[in-house]
Amino acid sequence: KEKSKEGVAYRQLVFRFEKDPALIKEMIIKSQDDTERSQWSKQLGRIYSQQNRIEEAIKILKQSIEYNPNNLEAMLELALCYLNRGEFKEGKDWLERIIALDAEYGEAYRVLGETLYMNGKYGEAAKNLEKALSLDPDYETILEFLALSYYFDNKKSDYLRVLSKIESSVTDTKGMMRFFIREFYKHHQYGQVIDLVQANEKLFEKDVETLNVLAAALFNSGKKTRGR
C-alpha cells in the first residue's frame, strides 16, 4: 500500500511539472485511464495558457473535463483562460461550477471574489473573499481585495476591521500599500492616495512610481506638491 501511495504521489508531481507538450500529448494517447488522461490534458492546457495560446488551452482543458468531470483543477484553469480573455460570464460560470462540486475549494472563491471585485461587484466580491479567507487564513492577498471590496461597497466598519487585520498580520506591508494606492487612484479616490503616501512618507521616499502617483493625485485634487 505504501508503494502504491508513493506511486500516486510521484505521478501527481509529474502531471504538475512536466513541461514538454510533445511528451504530454504522447502520454495522453498512451494512457488507458480517463482520470490520468484528464490530468495530462490539464497540464497541457496549463502550458498552452502560460504560452498565451488561449484558444488551444480552452480546447484541451474542455477535453480534460470530458475525461474526468470532477477535475476541479482543470475547471479552474479553464475559468482563468476565459477571465484572461475578458470573458467574465464564462469564467464566473466555471468558478461557480467548481464551488457547486466542492464547497470547500478555496481557490475558486478567491478567484471568483477577485473577478467580481474587478467587475465592480463589491458586495458579492466580499462574500466570496470572506469564504476564501475562512478556508485559507494565511493567504495575504485575499485581504487586499477584501478590504477594498468593503471600502468601495461603503462598508466602513468592515473595511476598518480588515485593515486592522492587515496591519497585524501582513508581511509585505509596502507591497500591499502600493496596491491600495494604485486602486484608490484608479477609482479617483485622490484623497485616500494622498493620505496613505504622506502617512508613510519614509516608506515611500525613494519609491519613484508611488511618488509619481502621489504627484498625479495632488494635481487632480487641485493641491500643490510639496517641494516639487
CSV table of N, CA, C and O in Angstrom, one decimal, residues 8 16 19 25-26 30 65 83 103-104 138 144 163 176 193 205 221 224:
chain,number,residue,atom,x,y,z
A,8,VAL,N,1.4,7.1,-6.6
A,8,VAL,CA,0.4,8.1,-6.9
A,8,VAL,C,1.0,9.5,-6.7
A,8,VAL,O,0.8,10.4,-7.5
A,16,ARG,N,2.1,17.6,-12.7
A,16,ARG,CA,2.1,19.1,-12.4
A,16,ARG,C,3.3,19.8,-13.1
A,16,ARG,O,3.2,20.9,-13.5
A,19,LYS,N,6.9,19.7,-18.6
A,19,LYS,CA,6.7,20.9,-19.5
A,19,LYS,C,6.8,20.7,-21.0
A,19,LYS,O,6.6,21.6,-21.7
A,25,LYS,N,1.4,15.1,-24.9
A,25,LYS,CA,0.5,14.6,-25.9
A,25,LYS,C,0.6,13.1,-26.1
A,25,LYS,O,-0.4,12.3,-26.2
A,26,GLU,N,1.9,12.6,-26.1
A,26,GLU,CA,2.1,11.2,-26.2
A,26,GLU,C,1.5,10.4,-25.0
A,26,GLU,O,0.9,9.4,-25.2
A,30,LYS,N,-1.2,7.4,-24.9
A,30,LYS,CA,-0.9,6.1,-24.3
A,30,LYS,C,-1.7,5.7,-23.1
A,30,LYS,O,-1.9,4.5,-22.8
A,65,ILE,N,-11.8,17.9,-18.9
A,65,ILE,CA,-13.1,17.8,-18.1
A,65,ILE,C,-14.0,16.7,-18.7
A,65,ILE,O,-14.7,16.1,-17.9
A,83,LEU,N,-11.3,34.3,-18.1
A,83,LEU,CA,-11.1,35.6,-17.5
A,83,LEU,C,-10.0,36.3,-18.1
A,83,LEU,O,-10.1,37.6,-18.3
A,103,ALA,N,-17.7,22.7,-2.1
A,103,ALA,CA,-18.0,24.0,-1.4
A,103,ALA,C,-16.8,24.4,-0.6
A,103,ALA,O,-16.8,25.5,0.0
A,104,GLU,N,-15.7,23.6,-0.5
A,104,GLU,CA,-14.6,23.9,0.3
A,104,GLU,C,-13.3,24.2,-0.6
A,104,GLU,O,-12.2,24.3,-0.1
A,138,ASP,N,-4.2,32.2,5.8
A,138,ASP,CA,-2.8,32.8,5.6
A,138,ASP,C,-2.6,33.3,4.2
A,138,ASP,O,-1.5,33.8,3.9
A,144,GLU,N,-6.2,42.1,0.7
A,144,GLU,CA,-6.1,43.3,-0.1
A,144,GLU,C,-7.5,43.5,-0.8
A,144,GLU,O,-8.1,44.6,-0.7
A,163,LEU,N,-8.6,46.2,7.6
A,163,LEU,CA,-7.3,46.9,7.7
A,163,LEU,C,-6.6,46.6,8.9
A,163,LEU,O,-5.3,46.5,8.9
A,176,MET,N,1.5,45.8,-0.2
A,176,MET,CA,0.0,45.9,-0.1
A,176,MET,C,-0.4,47.3,-0.2
A,176,MET,O,-1.4,47.7,-0.8
A,193,VAL,N,-5.3,58.4,-1.7
A,193,VAL,CA,-3.9,58.2,-2.2
A,193,VAL,C,-2.9,59.1,-1.4
A,193,VAL,O,-1.9,58.7,-0.9
A,205,GLU,N,9.8,57.2,0.4
A,205,GLU,CA,10.6,58.4,0.0
A,205,GLU,C,11.5,58.2,-1.3
A,205,GLU,O,11.8,59.1,-2.0
A,221,SER,N,-6.4,66.6,-7.6
A,221,SER,CA,-7.2,67.1,-6.5
A,221,SER,C,-7.1,68.6,-6.3
A,221,SER,O,-7.7,69.1,-5.4
A,224,LYS,N,-1.2,71.4,-4.3
A,224,LYS,CA,0.2,71.6,-4.7
A,224,LYS,C,1.1,70.5,-4.1
A,224,LYS,O,0.9,70.2,-3.0
